[in-house]
Amino acid sequence: MRRFLAALALAAAALLLLAAEPARRETVDLVLAAEVVLPMDEAGSIHRPGAVAIRGGKIVAVGPAADIRARYAGKAVEEPPSRLLMPGLINTHTHAAMTLLRGLADDLTLDAWLHDHIFPAEAKNVSAQFVYDGTRLAALEMIQGGTTCFADMYYFESEAARAVDEAGLRGVLGETFLDFPVPDHKDLAEALAYMSSYAKKWKGHARVVPAVAPHAVYTCSRETLIASRDFAHAHGLPLLIHISETRKELEDARTAWKKSPVAYLAEIGFFDPPSSGGRLPIIGAHGVWLEGPDRTLVKQYGVSLSHCPESNMKLSSGIAETASWAREGLIWSIGTDGPAGSNNDLSMFEAMDFTGKLAKVSTSDPTALPAATIVAAATREGARSLGLLATIGTLEPGKDADVISVSLAGAHVQPWEDPYSTLVYSAKASDVQDVWVAGRRLLKAGRPTTLDSAAILKSARAWRERVRKSLAAPKAAGGTK
């Protein structure tokens, strides 16, 4: 009996020891903890403090910091003070390689800026090397400002893709179609040939999505618009286009077709889904001059709109009715536009700030477009617009770990209260400290890890001297916006 009782006591003691041991934690590659985590999910979750567990480039878990620490053991753990973690920003409209033309011509109308300055500079300078070097400069700026994915429209997009891939960023990269000779094609047949080669090389890449980008209704014939649509349908690619950017574009469309640019595109079948079924992303940049029937068509066809507030202001194009877009349930996101003069930088923090303030002043309603809606437009809705929401745009289990950390320590931020309004109205691109794309670190404590900043800036200065010299010669025609 004594032996039995002793054995029972030993067993009880063992059970007590086991119960006292902490549960075995699951091993992950990285645990990121911060003062606040904004997953940007549909539920509007906020974790203060919060943490993210990452393994194999994917998000394993997001939640309160204590819960994540209890469940996961990170091979690496980072918890710098005064940080906010959130999804990487998504810029849904730009012309990245035009960084090399930054500041070349300012304070002009869109028509004069394009035809008298940009088109001649492009005709004399744009090449495959120009696009590669210019996109590397843009990638450096975007990484430093927390942008992890962007939609592009330009030439030699296979070279842009090469730069994006090397930088570790994501891009939906649209090859531009125009009805006059441009640096990488002289006609529609050559544009389609380049597009075919480009798509074949990059389709299926983990971070690069080839796209078809007919410039606009005023620079592309019906034949070009339909050919670009058909190519996108045949290859399962997104379509990017400028839509109703200026009053002149709207008036010219009414003169030519007795209808708005949106109504014209709908009439010719540009927005139609593929015959095989389903829908492919169509992103219309600007949408400044959309009227009620236009918005109805945009919603009907599932077209997403990229709002470019700084470009619209700088070129005096007008103020897009983003409050109406949000109220009516349109899919919309935020873009910077190109850095050559329509907007001279690629800061999504500035774009968020102006998105909110323009909506408020134009509606005389300070409650229009709350900050949380704007941050969603720069993250989750950007991913939705580009057809990438299943992969990025929020910090949720199973998605790629595209994460940025933003410092909350600056005098321009402290003391802070609401994280959304802090991001939109106080934080700056320079507050971004760390960037990961698919779990790979692209920025560490403000320093790029995948790009040689000094070499990129040296190349940019050399290109500026070359551009200046070229413009001293007689002007040539051709180019893009």
CSV table of C-alpha atoms in Angstrom, one decimal:
chain,number,residue,atom,x,y,z
A,1,MET,CA,0.0,0.0,0.0
A,2,ARG,CA,2.9,2.3,0.9
A,3,ARG,CA,4.4,1.7,-2.5
A,4,PHE,CA,1.2,2.4,-4.2
A,5,LEU,CA,0.7,5.7,-2.4
A,6,ALA,CA,4.3,6.7,-3.1
A,7,ALA,CA,3.9,6.0,-6.8
A,8,LEU,CA,0.7,8.0,-6.8
A,9,ALA,CA,2.4,10.9,-5.2
A,10,LEU,CA,5.2,10.8,-7.7
A,11,ALA,CA,2.7,10.8,-10.6
A,12,ALA,CA,0.9,13.7,-9.1
A,13,ALA,CA,4.1,15.6,-8.7
A,14,ALA,CA,5.0,14.9,-12.4
A,15,LEU,CA,1.7,16.2,-13.6
A,16,LEU,CA,2.1,19.4,-11.6
A,17,LEU,CA,5.5,19.9,-13.1
A,18,LEU,CA,4.2,19.4,-16.6
A,19,ALA,CA,1.3,21.8,-15.9
A,20,ALA,CA,3.8,24.4,-14.7
A,21,GLU,CA,5.9,24.2,-17.9
A,22,PRO,CA,5.0,26.7,-20.6
A,23,ALA,CA,3.3,25.3,-23.7
A,24,ARG,CA,5.8,24.4,-26.4
A,25,ARG,CA,6.0,27.4,-28.8
A,26,GLU,CA,5.9,27.1,-32.6
A,27,THR,CA,9.1,28.2,-34.3
A,28,VAL,CA,8.9,31.0,-36.9
A,29,ASP,CA,11.6,32.9,-38.8
A,30,LEU,CA,10.7,36.3,-37.4
A,31,VAL,CA,8.6,37.9,-34.8
A,32,LEU,CA,8.0,41.7,-35.2
A,33,ALA,CA,6.5,43.5,-32.1
A,34,ALA,CA,5.5,47.1,-31.9
A,35,GLU,CA,3.7,49.7,-29.9
A,36,VAL,CA,0.8,49.4,-32.3
A,37,VAL,CA,-0.1,47.0,-35.2
A,38,LEU,CA,-2.6,48.0,-37.9
A,39,PRO,CA,-3.5,44.9,-39.9
A,40,MET,CA,-5.9,46.9,-42.1
A,41,ASP,CA,-8.3,44.0,-42.2
A,42,GLU,CA,-12.0,44.4,-42.9
A,43,ALA,CA,-12.7,44.2,-39.2
A,44,GLY,CA,-10.6,47.3,-38.5
A,45,SER,CA,-8.4,45.5,-35.9
A,46,ILE,CA,-5.9,47.4,-33.9
A,47,HIS,CA,-3.4,45.7,-31.5
A,48,ARG,CA,-1.7,47.9,-28.9
A,49,PRO,CA,0.9,46.5,-28.4
A,50,GLY,CA,0.9,44.0,-31.2
A,51,ALA,CA,3.1,41.6,-33.0
A,52,VAL,CA,3.4,39.7,-36.3
A,53,ALA,CA,4.8,36.2,-36.8
A,54,ILE,CA,6.4,35.4,-40.1
A,55,ARG,CA,7.7,32.1,-41.6
A,56,GLY,CA,8.8,31.4,-45.2
A,57,GLY,CA,7.9,34.9,-46.3
A,58,LYS,CA,4.3,34.5,-45.2
A,59,ILE,CA,2.4,35.9,-42.2
A,60,VAL,CA,1.6,33.1,-39.7
A,61,ALA,CA,-0.2,35.1,-37.1
A,62,VAL,CA,-1.1,38.7,-36.1
A,63,GLY,CA,-2.4,39.8,-32.7
A,64,PRO,CA,-1.7,41.2,-29.3
A,65,ALA,CA,2.0,41.1,-28.5
A,66,ALA,CA,1.6,38.9,-25.4
A,67,ASP,CA,-0.4,36.3,-27.4
A,68,ILE,CA,2.1,36.1,-30.2
A,69,ARG,CA,5.0,35.8,-27.8
A,70,ALA,CA,3.2,33.0,-26.0
A,71,ARG,CA,2.5,31.0,-29.1
A,72,TYR,CA,5.6,31.6,-31.3
A,73,ALA,CA,9.3,31.5,-30.9
A,74,GLY,CA,11.1,33.6,-33.5
A,75,LYS,CA,14.6,32.7,-34.8
A,76,ALA,CA,14.8,36.5,-34.9
A,77,VAL,CA,12.8,38.9,-32.8
A,78,GLU,CA,12.6,42.7,-33.3
A,79,GLU,CA,10.8,45.1,-31.0
A,80,PRO,CA,12.2,48.6,-31.5
A,81,PRO,CA,10.5,51.3,-29.4
A,82,SER,CA,7.9,53.8,-30.7
A,83,ARG,CA,7.0,51.9,-33.8
A,84,LEU,CA,3.8,51.2,-35.8
A,85,LEU,CA,3.6,48.1,-38.0
A,86,MET,CA,1.3,48.0,-41.0
A,87,PRO,CA,1.0,46.6,-44.5
A,88,GLY,CA,3.3,48.1,-47.2
A,89,LEU,CA,1.8,51.1,-49.0
A,90,ILE,CA,0.5,50.5,-52.6
A,91,ASN,CA,0.8,53.2,-55.2
A,92,THR,CA,-1.7,52.4,-57.9
A,93,HIS,CA,-0.6,54.9,-60.6
A,94,THR,CA,2.8,56.2,-61.5
A,95,HIS,CA,5.4,56.4,-64.3
A,96,ALA,CA,8.5,55.3,-62.3
A,97,ALA,CA,11.3,55.8,-64.8
A,98,MET,CA,10.3,59.5,-65.2
A,99,THR,CA,12.3,60.1,-61.9
A,100,LEU,CA,15.1,60.9,-64.3
A,101,LEU,CA,13.0,63.8,-65.7
A,102,ARG,CA,12.1,65.1,-62.2
A,103,GLY,CA,11.6,68.9,-62.1
A,104,LEU,CA,12.4,69.3,-65.8
A,105,ALA,CA,9.3,71.5,-66.4
A,106,ASP,CA,7.0,72.8,-63.7
A,107,ASP,CA,4.1,75.3,-63.3
A,108,LEU,CA,2.6,74.5,-66.7
A,109,THR,CA,-0.6,73.2,-68.1
A,110,LEU,CA,-0.8,69.5,-68.8
A,111,ASP,CA,-0.9,70.1,-72.6
A,112,ALA,CA,2.2,72.4,-72.5
A,113,TRP,CA,4.0,70.2,-70.1
A,114,LEU,CA,3.5,67.2,-72.2
A,115,HIS,CA,4.0,68.5,-75.7
A,116,ASP,CA,6.6,71.2,-75.2
A,117,HIS,CA,8.8,69.6,-72.6
A,118,ILE,CA,8.2,65.9,-71.7
A,119,PHE,CA,7.6,64.5,-75.2
A,120,PRO,CA,10.7,66.1,-76.6
A,121,ALA,CA,12.8,65.0,-73.6
A,122,GLU,CA,11.5,61.4,-73.9
A,123,ALA,CA,12.0,61.2,-77.6
A,124,LYS,CA,15.7,62.1,-77.2
A,125,ASN,CA,16.6,60.2,-74.1
A,126,VAL,CA,14.3,57.2,-73.3
A,127,SER,CA,15.9,53.9,-73.9
A,128,ALA,CA,16.0,50.5,-72.2
A,129,GLN,CA,18.9,51.7,-70.0
A,130,PHE,CA,17.0,54.9,-69.2
A,131,VAL,CA,14.0,52.9,-68.0
A,132,TYR,CA,16.1,50.5,-65.9
A,133,ASP,CA,18.1,53.3,-64.3
A,134,GLY,CA,15.0,55.5,-63.7
A,135,THR,CA,13.0,52.7,-62.2
A,136,ARG,CA,15.9,51.9,-59.8
A,137,LEU,CA,15.9,55.5,-58.6
A,138,ALA,CA,12.1,55.2,-58.2
A,139,ALA,CA,12.5,51.9,-56.3
A,140,LEU,CA,15.0,53.5,-53.9
A,141,GLU,CA,12.6,56.4,-53.2
A,142,MET,CA,9.6,54.1,-52.8
A,143,ILE,CA,11.4,51.7,-50.4
A,144,GLN,CA,12.6,54.5,-48.3
A,145,GLY,CA,9.0,55.8,-48.2
A,146,GLY,CA,7.3,52.5,-47.3
A,147,THR,CA,5.8,51.7,-50.7
A,148,THR,CA,6.1,48.0,-51.4
A,149,CYS,CA,4.0,47.7,-54.5
A,150,PHE,CA,3.1,50.0,-57.4
A,151,ALA,CA,1.4,50.2,-60.7
A,152,ASP,CA,3.4,51.6,-63.6
A,153,MET,CA,2.8,52.9,-67.1
A,154,TYR,CA,5.8,53.5,-69.3
A,155,TYR,CA,8.1,52.1,-72.0
A,156,PHE,CA,10.5,49.2,-72.0
A,157,GLU,CA,8.6,47.7,-69.1
A,158,SER,CA,10.6,44.5,-69.2
A,159,GLU,CA,13.6,46.7,-68.0
A,160,ALA,CA,11.3,48.2,-65.3
A,161,ALA,CA,10.5,44.7,-64.3
A,162,ARG,CA,14.2,43.8,-64.0
A,163,ALA,CA,14.8,46.8,-61.8
A,164,VAL,CA,11.8,45.9,-59.6
A,165,ASP,CA,12.9,42.3,-59.3
A,166,GLU,CA,16.4,43.3,-58.3
A,167,ALA,CA,15.1,45.8,-55.7
A,168,GLY,CA,12.8,43.2,-54.2
A,169,LEU,CA,9.6,45.3,-54.7
A,170,ARG,CA,6.3,44.3,-56.3
A,171,GLY,CA,5.0,45.9,-59.5
A,172,VAL,CA,2.0,45.7,-61.8
A,173,LEU,CA,3.9,47.1,-64.8
A,174,GLY,CA,2.0,48.4,-67.8
A,175,GLU,CA,3.6,48.6,-71.2
A,176,THR,CA,2.2,51.9,-72.8
A,177,PHE,CA,0.3,51.8,-76.1
A,178,LEU,CA,0.1,55.0,-78.1
A,179,ASP,CA,-0.8,55.9,-81.7
A,180,PHE,CA,2.4,57.7,-82.6
A,181,PRO,CA,6.0,56.5,-82.6
A,182,VAL,CA,7.5,56.3,-79.1
A,183,PRO,CA,10.9,55.0,-77.8
A,184,ASP,CA,10.1,51.3,-77.9
A,185,HIS,CA,7.6,51.0,-80.8
A,186,LYS,CA,6.5,52.9,-83.9
A,187,ASP,CA,3.1,51.4,-84.4
A,188,LEU,CA,0.5,49.0,-83.0
A,189,ALA,CA,2.1,45.9,-84.5
A,190,GLU,CA,5.4,46.7,-82.8
A,191,ALA,CA,3.6,47.5,-79.5
A,192,LEU,CA,1.9,44.1,-79.6
A,193,ALA,CA,5.2,42.4,-80.5
A,194,TYR,CA,7.0,44.0,-77.5
A,195,MET,CA,4.0,43.2,-75.2
A,196,SER,CA,4.1,39.6,-76.3
A,197,SER,CA,7.8,39.2,-75.5
A,198,TYR,CA,7.4,41.1,-72.2
A,199,ALA,CA,4.5,39.1,-71.0
A,200,LYS,CA,6.1,35.8,-72.0
A,201,LYS,CA,9.2,36.7,-69.9
A,202,TRP,CA,7.5,37.9,-66.8
A,203,LYS,CA,4.1,36.4,-66.4
A,204,GLY,CA,4.0,34.1,-63.4
A,205,HIS,CA,6.7,35.9,-61.6
A,206,ALA,CA,6.1,36.1,-57.8
A,207,ARG,CA,6.3,39.9,-57.6
A,208,VAL,CA,6.0,41.2,-61.1
A,209,VAL,CA,2.7,41.3,-63.0
A,210,PRO,CA,2.9,42.4,-66.6
A,211,ALA,CA,0.0,44.7,-67.6
A,212,VAL,CA,-1.3,46.3,-70.8
A,213,ALA,CA,-1.5,50.1,-70.7
A,214,PRO,CA,-3.2,52.0,-73.5
A,215,HIS,CA,-2.5,55.6,-72.6
A,216,ALA,CA,-5.9,57.3,-72.9
A,217,VAL,CA,-8.9,57.8,-75.3
A,218,TYR,CA,-7.2,60.9,-76.7
A,219,THR,CA,-4.0,59.2,-77.6
A,220,CYS,CA,-5.3,55.8,-78.6
A,221,SER,CA,-7.6,55.0,-81.5
A,222,ARG,CA,-10.5,52.6,-81.1
A,223,GLU,CA,-8.4,50.0,-82.9
A,224,THR,CA,-5.6,50.4,-80.4
A,225,LEU,CA,-7.9,50.3,-77.4
A,226,ILE,CA,-9.6,47.1,-78.6
A,227,ALA,CA,-6.3,45.5,-79.5
A,228,SER,CA,-4.9,46.2,-76.0
A,229,ARG,CA,-8.1,44.9,-74.4
A,230,ASP,CA,-8.0,41.7,-76.5
A,231,PHE,CA,-4.3,41.1,-75.6
A,232,ALA,CA,-5.1,41.5,-71.9
A,233,HIS,CA,-8.0,39.1,-72.2
A,234,ALA,CA,-6.0,36.5,-74.1
A,235,HIS,CA,-3.1,36.5,-71.6
A,236,GLY,CA,-5.0,37.2,-68.4
A,237,LEU,CA,-3.4,40.6,-67.7
A,238,PRO,CA,-4.6,43.8,-66.0
A,239,LEU,CA,-5.4,46.9,-68.1
A,240,LEU,CA,-4.2,50.4,-67.0
A,241,ILE,CA,-5.5,53.6,-68.6
A,242,HIS,CA,-5.9,57.3,-67.9
A,243,ILE,CA,-9.6,58.2,-67.6
A,244,SER,CA,-11.2,61.7,-67.6
A,245,GLU,CA,-8.3,63.5,-66.2
A,246,THR,CA,-9.0,67.0,-67.5
A,247,ARG,CA,-12.0,69.1,-68.5
A,248,LYS,CA,-10.4,69.3,-72.0
A,249,GLU,CA,-10.4,65.5,-72.3
A,250,LEU,CA,-14.1,65.4,-71.4
A,251,GLU,CA,-15.0,68.2,-73.8
A,252,ASP,CA,-13.0,66.7,-76.7
A,253,ALA,CA,-14.7,63.3,-76.1
A,254,ARG,CA,-18.1,65.0,-76.3
A,255,THR,CA,-17.2,66.7,-79.5
A,256,ALA,CA,-15.8,63.5,-81.1
A,257,TRP,CA,-18.3,60.9,-79.8
A,258,LYS,CA,-21.1,62.8,-78.2
A,259,LYS,CA,-20.3,61.1,-74.9
A,260,SER,CA,-17.8,61.1,-72.0
A,261,PRO,CA,-14.6,59.1,-72.1
A,262,VAL,CA,-16.1,56.5,-69.7
A,263,ALA,CA,-19.2,56.1,-71.8
A,264,TYR,CA,-17.1,55.8,-75.0
A,265,LEU,CA,-14.9,53.1,-73.5
A,266,ALA,CA,-18.1,51.2,-72.3
A,267,GLU,CA,-19.7,51.6,-75.7
A,268,ILE,CA,-16.7,50.1,-77.6
A,269,GLY,CA,-16.5,47.2,-75.2
A,270,PHE,CA,-13.2,48.2,-73.5
A,271,PHE,CA,-14.6,47.3,-70.1
A,272,ASP,CA,-16.2,44.0,-71.2
A,273,PRO,CA,-15.0,40.9,-69.3
A,274,PRO,CA,-13.1,38.1,-71.1
A,275,SER,CA,-15.4,35.7,-73.0
A,276,SER,CA,-13.9,33.0,-70.9
A,277,GLY,CA,-15.6,34.5,-67.9
A,278,GLY,CA,-14.4,36.3,-64.8
A,279,ARG,CA,-13.0,39.8,-64.6
A,280,LEU,CA,-9.5,41.1,-65.0
A,281,PRO,CA,-8.4,44.3,-63.1
A,282,ILE,CA,-9.0,47.5,-65.0
A,283,ILE,CA,-7.4,50.6,-63.3
A,284,GLY,CA,-8.5,54.0,-64.5
A,285,ALA,CA,-6.1,56.8,-63.3
A,286,HIS,CA,-7.5,60.2,-62.1
A,287,GLY,CA,-11.2,60.1,-62.9
A,288,VAL,CA,-11.4,63.8,-62.0
A,289,TRP,CA,-14.3,64.6,-64.4
A,290,LEU,CA,-16.6,61.7,-63.8
A,291,GLU,CA,-20.3,62.5,-63.6
A,292,GLY,CA,-23.0,60.4,-62.0
A,293,PRO,CA,-23.7,58.2,-65.1
A,294,ASP,CA,-19.9,57.6,-65.5
A,295,ARG,CA,-19.6,56.5,-61.9
A,296,THR,CA,-22.5,54.1,-62.4
A,297,LEU,CA,-20.7,52.6,-65.4
A,298,VAL,CA,-17.4,52.3,-63.5
A,299,LYS,CA,-19.2,50.5,-60.7
A,300,GLN,CA,-21.2,48.3,-63.1
A,301,TYR,CA,-18.0,47.1,-64.9
A,302,GLY,CA,-15.9,46.8,-61.7
A,303,VAL,CA,-13.4,49.3,-62.9
A,304,SER,CA,-11.2,50.6,-60.1
A,305,LEU,CA,-10.1,54.3,-59.9
A,306,SER,CA,-6.7,55.6,-58.8
A,307,HIS,CA,-6.9,59.0,-57.2
A,308,CYS,CA,-3.9,61.2,-57.8
A,309,PRO,CA,-4.5,64.3,-55.7
A,310,GLU,CA,-1.2,66.0,-56.0
A,311,SER,CA,-1.0,65.6,-59.7
A,312,ASN,CA,-4.6,66.8,-60.1
A,313,MET,CA,-3.7,69.9,-58.0
A,314,LYS,CA,-0.3,70.7,-59.6
A,315,LEU,CA,-1.6,70.5,-63.1
A,316,SER,CA,-4.8,72.2,-62.1
A,317,SER,CA,-6.8,69.3,-63.5
A,318,GLY,CA,-9.5,69.6,-60.9
A,319,ILE,CA,-10.7,67.8,-57.7
A,320,ALA,CA,-11.9,64.2,-58.0
A,321,GLU,CA,-15.1,63.5,-56.1
A,322,THR,CA,-13.6,60.8,-53.9
A,323,ALA,CA,-16.2,61.3,-51.2
A,324,SER,CA,-18.9,60.3,-53.8
A,325,TRP,CA,-16.7,57.3,-54.9
A,326,ALA,CA,-16.6,56.1,-51.3
A,327,ARG,CA,-20.3,56.8,-50.6
A,328,GLU,CA,-21.4,55.0,-53.8
A,329,GLY,CA,-19.2,51.9,-53.2
A,330,LEU,CA,-16.7,52.3,-56.1
A,331,ILE,CA,-13.4,50.6,-55.9
A,332,TRP,CA,-10.7,53.2,-55.5
A,333,SER,CA,-7.2,53.6,-54.3
A,334,ILE,CA,-4.4,56.2,-54.3
A,335,GLY,CA,-1.5,57.0,-56.7
A,336,THR,CA,1.2,59.6,-56.9
A,337,ASP,CA,1.3,59.9,-60.7
A,338,GLY,CA,4.7,60.4,-62.3
A,339,PRO,CA,7.6,62.3,-60.7
A,340,ALA,CA,8.6,64.4,-63.7
A,341,GLY,CA,6.3,67.3,-63.0
A,342,SER,CA,2.8,66.1,-62.6
A,343,ASN,CA,4.0,65.3,-59.1
A,344,ASN,CA,7.7,65.6,-58.2
A,345,ASP,CA,7.9,62.8,-55.7
A,346,LEU,CA,6.6,59.3,-55.0
A,347,SER,CA,5.5,59.9,-51.4
A,348,MET,CA,2.3,58.0,-50.5
A,349,PHE,CA,2.2,59.8,-47.1
A,350,GLU,CA,1.8,63.1,-48.9
A,351,ALA,CA,-0.8,61.5,-51.2
A,352,MET,CA,-2.8,60.3,-48.2
A,353,ASP,CA,-2.6,63.7,-46.6
A,354,PHE,CA,-3.9,65.5,-49.7
A,355,THR,CA,-6.5,62.9,-50.4
A,356,GLY,CA,-8.1,63.7,-47.0
A,357,LYS,CA,-7.8,67.5,-47.2
A,358,LEU,CA,-9.0,67.8,-50.8
A,359,ALA,CA,-12.1,65.8,-50.0
A,360,LYS,CA,-12.9,67.9,-47.0
A,361,VAL,CA,-12.4,71.3,-48.6
A,362,SER,CA,-14.1,70.4,-51.8
A,363,THR,CA,-17.3,69.2,-50.0
A,364,SER,CA,-17.2,71.7,-47.1
A,365,ASP,CA,-17.5,68.7,-44.9
A,366,PRO,CA,-14.7,68.0,-42.4
A,367,THR,CA,-16.1,64.5,-41.8
A,368,ALA,CA,-15.6,63.5,-45.5
A,369,LEU,CA,-13.2,60.6,-46.0
A,370,PRO,CA,-12.0,59.7,-42.4
A,371,ALA,CA,-8.4,58.9,-42.0
A,372,ALA,CA,-9.1,55.1,-41.6
A,373,THR,CA,-10.7,55.1,-45.0
A,374,ILE,CA,-7.7,56.8,-46.5
A,375,VAL,CA,-5.2,54.4,-45.0
A,376,ALA,CA,-7.3,51.6,-46.4
A,377,ALA,CA,-7.2,53.2,-49.8
A,378,ALA,CA,-3.4,53.2,-49.6
A,379,THR,CA,-3.2,49.5,-48.6
A,380,ARG,CA,-6.1,47.1,-48.7
A,381,GLU,CA,-8.0,48.8,-51.5
A,382,GLY,CA,-4.8,49.3,-53.5
A,383,ALA,CA,-4.4,45.5,-53.4
A,384,ARG,CA,-8.0,45.0,-54.3
A,385,SER,CA,-7.7,47.4,-57.3
A,386,LEU,CA,-4.7,45.5,-58.7
A,387,GLY,CA,-6.3,42.1,-58.2
A,388,LEU,CA,-3.7,41.2,-55.5
A,389,LEU,CA,-5.9,41.2,-52.3
A,390,ALA,CA,-5.5,37.5,-51.9
A,391,THR,CA,-1.8,38.0,-51.5
A,392,ILE,CA,-1.1,41.5,-50.0
A,393,GLY,CA,-2.8,44.6,-48.7
A,394,THR,CA,-3.5,43.4,-45.1
A,395,LEU,CA,-1.5,41.7,-42.4
A,396,GLU,CA,-3.4,38.5,-42.1
A,397,PRO,CA,-2.4,34.8,-41.8
A,398,GLY,CA,-1.5,33.2,-45.2
A,399,LYS,CA,-0.6,36.5,-46.9
A,400,ASP,CA,2.8,37.5,-48.1
A,401,ALA,CA,4.7,39.4,-45.4
A,402,ASP,CA,4.8,42.9,-46.9
A,403,VAL,CA,5.3,44.9,-43.8
A,404,ILE,CA,6.6,48.3,-42.9
A,405,SER,CA,7.5,49.9,-39.6
A,406,VAL,CA,6.9,53.6,-39.1
A,407,SER,CA,8.5,55.6,-36.3
A,408,LEU,CA,6.2,57.4,-33.8
A,409,ALA,CA,9.1,59.1,-32.0
A,410,GLY,CA,9.4,62.3,-34.0
A,411,ALA,CA,8.4,65.7,-32.6
A,412,HIS,CA,6.0,66.1,-35.6
A,413,VAL,CA,4.1,63.0,-34.4
A,414,GLN,CA,4.3,63.1,-30.6
A,415,PRO,CA,2.1,63.0,-28.7
A,416,TRP,CA,-0.1,60.8,-30.9
A,417,GLU,CA,-3.6,59.4,-30.3
A,418,ASP,CA,-5.4,57.8,-33.2
A,419,PRO,CA,-3.0,55.7,-35.4
A,420,TYR,CA,-4.9,56.3,-38.6
A,421,SER,CA,-5.0,60.1,-38.3
A,422,THR,CA,-1.3,60.0,-37.2
A,423,LEU,CA,-0.4,58.2,-40.5
A,424,VAL,CA,-2.4,60.5,-42.7
A,425,TYR,CA,-1.9,64.0,-41.1
A,426,SER,CA,1.4,63.7,-39.1
A,427,ALA,CA,3.7,61.0,-40.4
A,428,LYS,CA,6.1,61.5,-43.2
A,429,ALA,CA,7.8,59.2,-45.7
A,430,SER,CA,11.0,59.8,-43.8
A,431,ASP,CA,9.5,58.1,-40.7
A,432,VAL,CA,9.6,54.7,-42.4
A,433,GLN,CA,12.3,52.7,-40.7
A,434,ASP,CA,12.0,49.1,-41.9
A,435,VAL,CA,10.5,47.4,-45.0
A,436,TRP,CA,9.9,43.8,-45.7
A,437,VAL,CA,8.4,42.3,-49.0
A,438,ALA,CA,7.5,38.6,-48.8
A,439,GLY,CA,9.5,38.5,-45.6
A,440,ARG,CA,12.7,39.8,-47.3
A,441,ARG,CA,14.1,43.0,-45.7
A,442,LEU,CA,14.5,45.9,-48.1
A,443,LEU,CA,15.1,48.6,-45.6
A,444,LYS,CA,16.8,48.3,-42.1
A,445,ALA,CA,16.7,51.3,-39.8
A,446,GLY,CA,16.2,53.6,-42.8
A,447,ARG,CA,19.0,52.1,-44.9
A,448,PRO,CA,18.3,50.2,-48.1
A,449,THR,CA,19.5,46.6,-48.1
A,450,THR,CA,19.0,45.6,-51.7
A,451,LEU,CA,20.1,48.8,-53.6
A,452,ASP,CA,23.3,50.8,-53.8
A,453,SER,CA,22.1,54.3,-53.0
A,454,ALA,CA,25.3,56.0,-54.0
A,455,ALA,CA,25.5,54.3,-57.4
A,456,ILE,CA,21.8,55.0,-58.2
A,457,LEU,CA,22.1,58.7,-57.3
A,458,LYS,CA,25.3,59.1,-59.3
A,459,SER,CA,23.6,57.5,-62.3
A,460,ALA,CA,20.6,59.9,-61.9
A,461,ARG,CA,22.9,63.0,-61.9
A,462,ALA,CA,24.6,61.7,-65.1
A,463,TRP,CA,21.3,61.2,-66.8
A,464,ARG,CA,20.3,64.8,-65.9
A,465,GLU,CA,23.3,66.2,-67.6
A,466,ARG,CA,22.6,64.1,-70.7
A,467,VAL,CA,19.0,65.2,-70.8
A,468,ARG,CA,20.0,68.9,-70.5
A,469,LYS,CA,22.5,68.5,-73.4
A,470,SER,CA,19.9,66.7,-75.6
A,471,LEU,CA,17.4,69.5,-75.1
A,472,ALA,CA,19.8,72.1,-76.4
A,473,ALA,CA,19.4,70.4,-79.8
A,474,PRO,CA,16.2,70.7,-82.0
A,475,LYS,CA,13.0,69.2,-80.5
A,476,ALA,CA,11.5,65.9,-81.5
A,477,ALA,CA,8.0,64.5,-81.1
A,478,GLY,CA,6.8,61.5,-79.1
A,479,GLY,CA,6.3,60.5,-75.5
A,480,THR,CA,3.9,59.7,-72.7
A,481,LYS,CA,2.3,61.1,-69.7
